[in-house]
GROMACS .gro file of C-alpha atoms in nm:
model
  306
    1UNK     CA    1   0.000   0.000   0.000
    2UNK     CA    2   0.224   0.213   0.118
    3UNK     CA    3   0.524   0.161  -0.195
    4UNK     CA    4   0.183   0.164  -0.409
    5UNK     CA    5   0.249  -0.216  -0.527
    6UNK     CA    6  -0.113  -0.268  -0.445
    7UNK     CA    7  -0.385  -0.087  -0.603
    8UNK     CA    8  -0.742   0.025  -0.420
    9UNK     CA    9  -0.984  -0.200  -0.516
   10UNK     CA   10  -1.414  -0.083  -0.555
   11UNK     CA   11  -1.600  -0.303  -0.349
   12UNK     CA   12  -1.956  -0.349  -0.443
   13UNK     CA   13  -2.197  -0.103  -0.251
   14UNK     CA   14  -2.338  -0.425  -0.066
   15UNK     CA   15  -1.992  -0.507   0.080
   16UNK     CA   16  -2.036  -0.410   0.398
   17UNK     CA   17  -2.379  -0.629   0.400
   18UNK     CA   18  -2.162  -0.912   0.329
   19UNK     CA   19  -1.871  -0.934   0.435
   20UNK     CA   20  -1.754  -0.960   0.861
   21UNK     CA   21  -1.674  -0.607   0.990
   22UNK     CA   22  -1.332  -0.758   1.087
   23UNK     CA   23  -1.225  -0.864   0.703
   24UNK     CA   24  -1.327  -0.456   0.614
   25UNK     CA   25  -1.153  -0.317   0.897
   26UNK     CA   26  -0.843  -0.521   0.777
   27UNK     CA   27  -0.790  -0.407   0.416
   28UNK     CA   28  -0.853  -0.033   0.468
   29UNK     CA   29  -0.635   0.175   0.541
   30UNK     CA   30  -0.612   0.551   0.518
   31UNK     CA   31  -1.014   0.548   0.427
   32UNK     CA   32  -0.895   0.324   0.097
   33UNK     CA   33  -1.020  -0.043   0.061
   34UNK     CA   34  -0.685  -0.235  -0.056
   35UNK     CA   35  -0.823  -0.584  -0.041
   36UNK     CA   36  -1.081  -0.816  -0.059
   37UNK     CA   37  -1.096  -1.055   0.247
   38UNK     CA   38  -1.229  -1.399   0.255
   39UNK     CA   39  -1.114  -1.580   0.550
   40UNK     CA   40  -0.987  -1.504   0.910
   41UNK     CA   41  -0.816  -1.653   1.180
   42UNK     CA   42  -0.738  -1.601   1.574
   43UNK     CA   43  -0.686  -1.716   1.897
   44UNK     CA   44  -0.953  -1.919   2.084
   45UNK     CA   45  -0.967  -2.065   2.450
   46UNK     CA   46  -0.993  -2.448   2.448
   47UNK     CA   47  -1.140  -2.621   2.736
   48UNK     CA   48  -1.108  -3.014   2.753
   49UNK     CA   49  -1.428  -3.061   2.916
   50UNK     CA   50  -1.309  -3.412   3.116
   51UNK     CA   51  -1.027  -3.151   3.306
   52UNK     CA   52  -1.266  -2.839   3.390
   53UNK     CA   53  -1.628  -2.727   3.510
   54UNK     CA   54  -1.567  -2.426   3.369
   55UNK     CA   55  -1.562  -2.467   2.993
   56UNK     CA   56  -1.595  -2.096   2.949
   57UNK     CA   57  -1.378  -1.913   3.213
   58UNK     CA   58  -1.493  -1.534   3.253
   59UNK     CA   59  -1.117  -1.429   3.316
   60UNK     CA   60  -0.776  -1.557   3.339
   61UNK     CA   61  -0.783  -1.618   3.710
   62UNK     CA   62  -1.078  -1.784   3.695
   63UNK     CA   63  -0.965  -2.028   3.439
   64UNK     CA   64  -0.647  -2.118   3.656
   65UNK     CA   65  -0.843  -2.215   3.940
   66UNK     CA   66  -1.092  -2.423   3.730
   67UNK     CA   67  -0.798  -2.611   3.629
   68UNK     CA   68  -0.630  -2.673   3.909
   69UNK     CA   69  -0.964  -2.786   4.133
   70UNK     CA   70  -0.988  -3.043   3.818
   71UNK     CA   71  -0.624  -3.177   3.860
   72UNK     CA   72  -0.482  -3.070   3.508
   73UNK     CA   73  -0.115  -3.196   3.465
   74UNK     CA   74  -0.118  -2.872   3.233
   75UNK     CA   75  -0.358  -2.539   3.354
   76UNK     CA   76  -0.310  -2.355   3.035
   77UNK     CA   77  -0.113  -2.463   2.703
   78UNK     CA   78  -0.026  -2.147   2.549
   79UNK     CA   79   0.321  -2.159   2.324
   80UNK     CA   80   0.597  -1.935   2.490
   81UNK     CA   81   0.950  -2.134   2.411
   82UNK     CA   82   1.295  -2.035   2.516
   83UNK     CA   83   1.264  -1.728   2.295
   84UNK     CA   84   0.895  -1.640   2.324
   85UNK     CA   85   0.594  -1.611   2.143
   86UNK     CA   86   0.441  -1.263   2.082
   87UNK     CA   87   0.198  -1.401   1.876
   88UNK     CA   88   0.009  -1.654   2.114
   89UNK     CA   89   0.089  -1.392   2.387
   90UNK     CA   90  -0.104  -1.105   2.300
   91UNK     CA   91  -0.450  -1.182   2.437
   92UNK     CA   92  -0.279  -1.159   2.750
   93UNK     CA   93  -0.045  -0.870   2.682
   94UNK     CA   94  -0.318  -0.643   2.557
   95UNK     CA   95  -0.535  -0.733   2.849
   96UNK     CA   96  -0.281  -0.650   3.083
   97UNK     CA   97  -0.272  -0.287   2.909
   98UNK     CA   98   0.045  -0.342   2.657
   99UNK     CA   99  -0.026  -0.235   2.306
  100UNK     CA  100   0.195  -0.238   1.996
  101UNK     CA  101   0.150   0.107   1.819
  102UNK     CA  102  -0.090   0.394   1.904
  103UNK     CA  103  -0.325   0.491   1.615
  104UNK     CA  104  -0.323   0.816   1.420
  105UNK     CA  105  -0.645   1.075   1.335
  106UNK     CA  106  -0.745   0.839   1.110
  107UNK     CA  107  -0.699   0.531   1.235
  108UNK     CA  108  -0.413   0.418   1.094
  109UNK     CA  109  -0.094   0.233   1.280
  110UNK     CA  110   0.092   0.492   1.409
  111UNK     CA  111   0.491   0.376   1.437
  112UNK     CA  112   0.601   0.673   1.639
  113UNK     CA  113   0.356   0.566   1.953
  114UNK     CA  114   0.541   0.251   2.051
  115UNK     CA  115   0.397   0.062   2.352
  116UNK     CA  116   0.616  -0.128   2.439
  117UNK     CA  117   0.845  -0.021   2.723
  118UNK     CA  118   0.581   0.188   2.833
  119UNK     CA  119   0.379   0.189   3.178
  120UNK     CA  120   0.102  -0.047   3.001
  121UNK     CA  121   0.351  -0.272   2.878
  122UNK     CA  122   0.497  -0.311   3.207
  123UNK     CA  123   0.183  -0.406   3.425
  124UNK     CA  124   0.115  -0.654   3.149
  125UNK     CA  125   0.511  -0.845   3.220
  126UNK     CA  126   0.398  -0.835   3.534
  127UNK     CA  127   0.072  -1.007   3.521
  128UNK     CA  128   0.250  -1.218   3.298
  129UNK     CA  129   0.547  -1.285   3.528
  130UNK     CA  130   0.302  -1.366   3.819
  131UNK     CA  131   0.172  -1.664   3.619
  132UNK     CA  132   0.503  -1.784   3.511
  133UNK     CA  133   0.604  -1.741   3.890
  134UNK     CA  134   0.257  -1.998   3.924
  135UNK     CA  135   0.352  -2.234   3.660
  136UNK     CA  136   0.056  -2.162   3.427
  137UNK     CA  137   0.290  -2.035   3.193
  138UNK     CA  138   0.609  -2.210   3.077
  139UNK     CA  139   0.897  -2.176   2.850
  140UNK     CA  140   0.839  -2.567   2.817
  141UNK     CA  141   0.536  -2.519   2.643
  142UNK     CA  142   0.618  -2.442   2.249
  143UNK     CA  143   0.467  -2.447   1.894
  144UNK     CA  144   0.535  -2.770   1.860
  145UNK     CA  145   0.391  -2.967   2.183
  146UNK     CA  146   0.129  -2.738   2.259
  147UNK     CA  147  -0.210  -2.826   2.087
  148UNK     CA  148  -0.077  -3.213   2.170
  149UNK     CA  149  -0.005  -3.124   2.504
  150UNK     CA  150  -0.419  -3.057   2.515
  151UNK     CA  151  -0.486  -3.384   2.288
  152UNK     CA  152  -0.334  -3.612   2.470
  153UNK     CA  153  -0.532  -3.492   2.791
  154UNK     CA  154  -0.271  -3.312   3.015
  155UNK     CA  155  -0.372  -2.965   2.990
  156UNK     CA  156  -0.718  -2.847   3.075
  157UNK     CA  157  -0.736  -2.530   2.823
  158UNK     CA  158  -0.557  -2.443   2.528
  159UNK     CA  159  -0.495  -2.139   2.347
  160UNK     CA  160  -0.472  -2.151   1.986
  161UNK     CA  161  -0.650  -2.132   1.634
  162UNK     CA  162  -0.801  -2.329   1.380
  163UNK     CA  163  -0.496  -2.520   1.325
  164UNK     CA  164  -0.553  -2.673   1.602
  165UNK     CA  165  -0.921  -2.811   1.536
  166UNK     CA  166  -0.817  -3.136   1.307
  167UNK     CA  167  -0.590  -3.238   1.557
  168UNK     CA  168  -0.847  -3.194   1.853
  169UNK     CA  169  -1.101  -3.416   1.702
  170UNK     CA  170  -0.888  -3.684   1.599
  171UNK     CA  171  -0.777  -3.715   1.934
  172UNK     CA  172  -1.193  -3.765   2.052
  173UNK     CA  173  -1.121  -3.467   2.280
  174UNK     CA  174  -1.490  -3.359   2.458
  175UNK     CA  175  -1.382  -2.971   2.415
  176UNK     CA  176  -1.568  -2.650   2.474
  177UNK     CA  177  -1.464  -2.342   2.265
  178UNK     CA  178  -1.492  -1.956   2.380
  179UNK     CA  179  -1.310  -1.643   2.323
  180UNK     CA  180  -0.965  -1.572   2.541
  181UNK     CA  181  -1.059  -1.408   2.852
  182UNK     CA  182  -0.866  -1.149   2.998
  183UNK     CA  183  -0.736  -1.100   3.307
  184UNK     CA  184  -1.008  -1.006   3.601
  185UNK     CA  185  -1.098  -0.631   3.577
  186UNK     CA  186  -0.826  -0.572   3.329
  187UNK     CA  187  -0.865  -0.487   2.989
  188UNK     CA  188  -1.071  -0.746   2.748
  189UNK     CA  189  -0.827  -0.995   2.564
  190UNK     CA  190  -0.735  -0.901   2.224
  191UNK     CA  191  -0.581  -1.143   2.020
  192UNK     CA  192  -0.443  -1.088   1.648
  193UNK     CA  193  -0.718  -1.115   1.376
  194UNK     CA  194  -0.523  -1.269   1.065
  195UNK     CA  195  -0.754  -1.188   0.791
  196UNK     CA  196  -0.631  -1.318   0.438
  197UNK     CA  197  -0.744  -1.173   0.136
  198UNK     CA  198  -0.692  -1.049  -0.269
  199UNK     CA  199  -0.509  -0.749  -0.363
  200UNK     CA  200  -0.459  -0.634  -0.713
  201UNK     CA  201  -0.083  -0.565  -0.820
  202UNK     CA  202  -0.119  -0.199  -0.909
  203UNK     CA  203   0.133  -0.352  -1.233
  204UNK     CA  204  -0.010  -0.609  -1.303
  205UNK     CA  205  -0.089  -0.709  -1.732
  206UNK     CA  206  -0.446  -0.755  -1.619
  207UNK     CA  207  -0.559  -0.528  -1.369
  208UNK     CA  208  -0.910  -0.547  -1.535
  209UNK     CA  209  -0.974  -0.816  -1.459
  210UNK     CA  210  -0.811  -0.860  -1.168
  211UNK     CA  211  -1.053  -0.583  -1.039
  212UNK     CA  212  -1.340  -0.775  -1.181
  213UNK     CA  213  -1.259  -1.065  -1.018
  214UNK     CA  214  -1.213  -0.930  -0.665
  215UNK     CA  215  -1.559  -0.764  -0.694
  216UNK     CA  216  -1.672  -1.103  -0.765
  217UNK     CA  217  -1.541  -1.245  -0.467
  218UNK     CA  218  -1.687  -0.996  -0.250
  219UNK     CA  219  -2.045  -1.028  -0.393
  220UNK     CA  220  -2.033  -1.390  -0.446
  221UNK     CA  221  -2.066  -1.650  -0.141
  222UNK     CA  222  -2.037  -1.969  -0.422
  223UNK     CA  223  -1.672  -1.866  -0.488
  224UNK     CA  224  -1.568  -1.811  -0.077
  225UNK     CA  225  -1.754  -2.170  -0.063
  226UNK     CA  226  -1.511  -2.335  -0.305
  227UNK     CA  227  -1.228  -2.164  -0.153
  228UNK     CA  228  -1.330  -2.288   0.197
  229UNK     CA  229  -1.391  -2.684   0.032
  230UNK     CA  230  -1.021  -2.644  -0.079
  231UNK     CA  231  -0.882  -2.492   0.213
  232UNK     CA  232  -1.112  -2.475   0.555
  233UNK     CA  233  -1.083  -2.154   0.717
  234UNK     CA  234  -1.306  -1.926   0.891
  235UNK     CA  235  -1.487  -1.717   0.629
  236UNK     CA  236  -1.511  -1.372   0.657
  237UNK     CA  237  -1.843  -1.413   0.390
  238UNK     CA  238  -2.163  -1.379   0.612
  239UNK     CA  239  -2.377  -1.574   0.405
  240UNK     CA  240  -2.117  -1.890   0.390
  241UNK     CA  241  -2.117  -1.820   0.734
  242UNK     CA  242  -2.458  -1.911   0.783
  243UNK     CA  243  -2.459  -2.203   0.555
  244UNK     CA  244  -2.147  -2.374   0.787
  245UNK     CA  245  -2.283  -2.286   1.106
  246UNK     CA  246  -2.463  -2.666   1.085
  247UNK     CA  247  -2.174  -2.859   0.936
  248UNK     CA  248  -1.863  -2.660   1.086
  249UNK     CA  249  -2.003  -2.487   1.362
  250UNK     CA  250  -1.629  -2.496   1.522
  251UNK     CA  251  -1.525  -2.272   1.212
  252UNK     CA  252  -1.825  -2.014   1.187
  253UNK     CA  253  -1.777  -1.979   1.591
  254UNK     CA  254  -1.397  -1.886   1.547
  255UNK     CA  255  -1.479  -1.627   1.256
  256UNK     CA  256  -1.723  -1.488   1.512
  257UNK     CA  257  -1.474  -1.470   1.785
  258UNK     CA  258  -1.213  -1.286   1.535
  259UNK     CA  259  -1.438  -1.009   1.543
  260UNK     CA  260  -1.353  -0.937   1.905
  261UNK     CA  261  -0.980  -0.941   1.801
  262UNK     CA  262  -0.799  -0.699   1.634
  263UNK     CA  263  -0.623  -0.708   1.282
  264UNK     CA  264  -0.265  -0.750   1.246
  265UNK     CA  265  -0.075  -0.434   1.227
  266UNK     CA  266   0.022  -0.450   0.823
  267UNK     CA  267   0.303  -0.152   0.867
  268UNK     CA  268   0.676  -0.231   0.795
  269UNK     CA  269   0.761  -0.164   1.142
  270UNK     CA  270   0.604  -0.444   1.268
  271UNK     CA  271   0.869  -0.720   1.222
  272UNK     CA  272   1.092  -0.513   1.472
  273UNK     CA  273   0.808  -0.632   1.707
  274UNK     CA  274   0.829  -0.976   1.737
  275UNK     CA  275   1.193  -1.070   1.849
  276UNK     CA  276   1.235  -0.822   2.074
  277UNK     CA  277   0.870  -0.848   2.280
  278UNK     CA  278   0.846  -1.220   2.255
  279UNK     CA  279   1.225  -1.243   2.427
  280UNK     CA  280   1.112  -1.034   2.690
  281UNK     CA  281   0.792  -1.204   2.796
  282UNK     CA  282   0.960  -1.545   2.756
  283UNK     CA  283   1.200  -1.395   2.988
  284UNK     CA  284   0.945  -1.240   3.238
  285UNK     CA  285   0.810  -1.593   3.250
  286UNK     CA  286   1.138  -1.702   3.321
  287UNK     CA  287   1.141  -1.457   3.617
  288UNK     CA  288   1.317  -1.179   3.488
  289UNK     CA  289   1.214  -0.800   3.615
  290UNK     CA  290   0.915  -0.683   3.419
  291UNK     CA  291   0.991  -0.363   3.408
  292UNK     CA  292   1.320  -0.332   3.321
  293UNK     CA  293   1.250  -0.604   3.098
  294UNK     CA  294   0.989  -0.450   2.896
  295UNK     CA  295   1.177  -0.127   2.879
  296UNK     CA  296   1.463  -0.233   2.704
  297UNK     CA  297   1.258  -0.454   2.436
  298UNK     CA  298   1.099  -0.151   2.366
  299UNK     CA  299   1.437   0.059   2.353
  300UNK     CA  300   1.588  -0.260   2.128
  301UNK     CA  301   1.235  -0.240   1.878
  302UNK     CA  302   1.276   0.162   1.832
  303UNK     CA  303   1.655   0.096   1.766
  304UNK     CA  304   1.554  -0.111   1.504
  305UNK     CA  305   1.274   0.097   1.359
  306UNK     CA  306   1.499   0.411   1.327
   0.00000   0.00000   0.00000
């Protein structure tokens, strides 16, 4: 967008009719529409129901004493690794009060309002560092044990995405599925919301009808269907939506829950963010100071973002 490789694209009038407010929301930017969406993904809470009576925890704390008065081997399976995991953190992070970049008049990511390092940022490491310090969260717990950790019945709840729904019910697993809560009169949890999409190359040999064809995915729930047949993942198309909800009411339920999350940041600056943040929190985990902590991630990301 911002190089102009992509060109605006003219939704049809009824878009906004159609299509989830959380696929819009994604590809505009600067009051242009830069894409057309058609599926979405994000964190969800997983609750093996043979581990918990409370399949739908209200808040963190909650959740952590539901699994422990059930005997879990594992309260909570959320990926942090030796080197962290920014991505599977930030439901916690943002409910804590940490944020990424502050927005601009209109909206738009705003690079120059960095959160991290800042006084949010900091009470977040800290409710953070309090459940490392409890053993809910664990640098033991990665991307690649973490949804079995749940399957193979030694963690009561599970934080992840649709990925994580074959797996699940291949394994038989009696599961309830809500949104993350946050932490208990904190902020609400806001994971990322990965919404993918079309764009038209703005030099591209057939921007025609590229631009026809996007308008046709926008306006046409038999094309999202065939995509989602081919590839199953949330749709953002509110009509598909409704003809899922009785086959793959797992995958309808998740595109509902994305619209509680919030989009990925698409500016450049944002690969400065995930190093540097997911180091620290694996490291607040680990017991390190929060605040000091936090601080110089955030002096190590504006380093790198110049």
């Amino acid at each position: 967008m911002q190089n102009g490789a992509i060109s605006p694209v003219q939704l049809p009038g009824d878009a906004a009719d159609k299509l989830a407010p959380i696929g819009l929301q994604a590809v505009t930017y600067d009051g242009q529409t830069y894409g057309v969406p058609y599926a979405v993904e994000t964190l969800v809470l997983y609750a093996n129901n043979a581990l918990t009576d409370v399949p739908e925890p209200g808040s963190i704390e909650e959740l952590v004493e539901a699994a422990k008065a059930g005997g879990a081997e594992v309260v909570l399976s959320l990926p942090v690794g030796e080197q962290g995991d920014a991505y599977h953190m930030q439901p916690l992070y943002t409910s804590g009060g940490g944020y990424l970049f502050g927005t601009d008049a209109e909206g738009n990511q705003d690079p120059t309002d960095l959160g991290v390092g800042k006084e949010g940022s900091i009470a977040a490491g800290e409710k953070i560092g309090a459940l490392g310090a409890d053993g809910v969260l664990r640098t033991s717990i990665t991307g690649d044990n973490a949804i079995s950790l749940f399957t193979d019945g030694k963690a009561a709840y599970l934080i992840s995405g649709p990925w994580a729904l074959g797996d699940i019910n291949t394994a038989g697993i009696d599961f309830t599925m809500s949104a993350v809560p946050g932490f208990e009169g904190m902020e609400p949890a806001k994971p990322f919301a990965g919404v993918n999409a079309f764009y038209v190359a703005s030099n591209g040999q057939n921007t025609g009808f590229a631009q026809t064809f996007v308008g046709e995915v926008a306006s046409n729930a038999e094309i999202a269907e065939q995509m989602f047949q081919s590839n199953n993942l949330p749709p953002v198309n509110l009509e598909l939506q409704e003809k899922l909800s009785g086959e793959f009411p797992d995958m309808v339920k998740i595109a509902e829950f994305a619209e509680l999350a919030e989009p990925m940041p698409s500016i450049p600056q944002m690969a400065a963010i995930w190093g540097p943040l997911g180091q620290a929190q694996a490291n607040i985990v680990g017991g390190a100071d929060p605040a000091s902590t936090m601080q110089a991630a955030g002096e190590e990301i504006a380093r790198q973002i110049g």
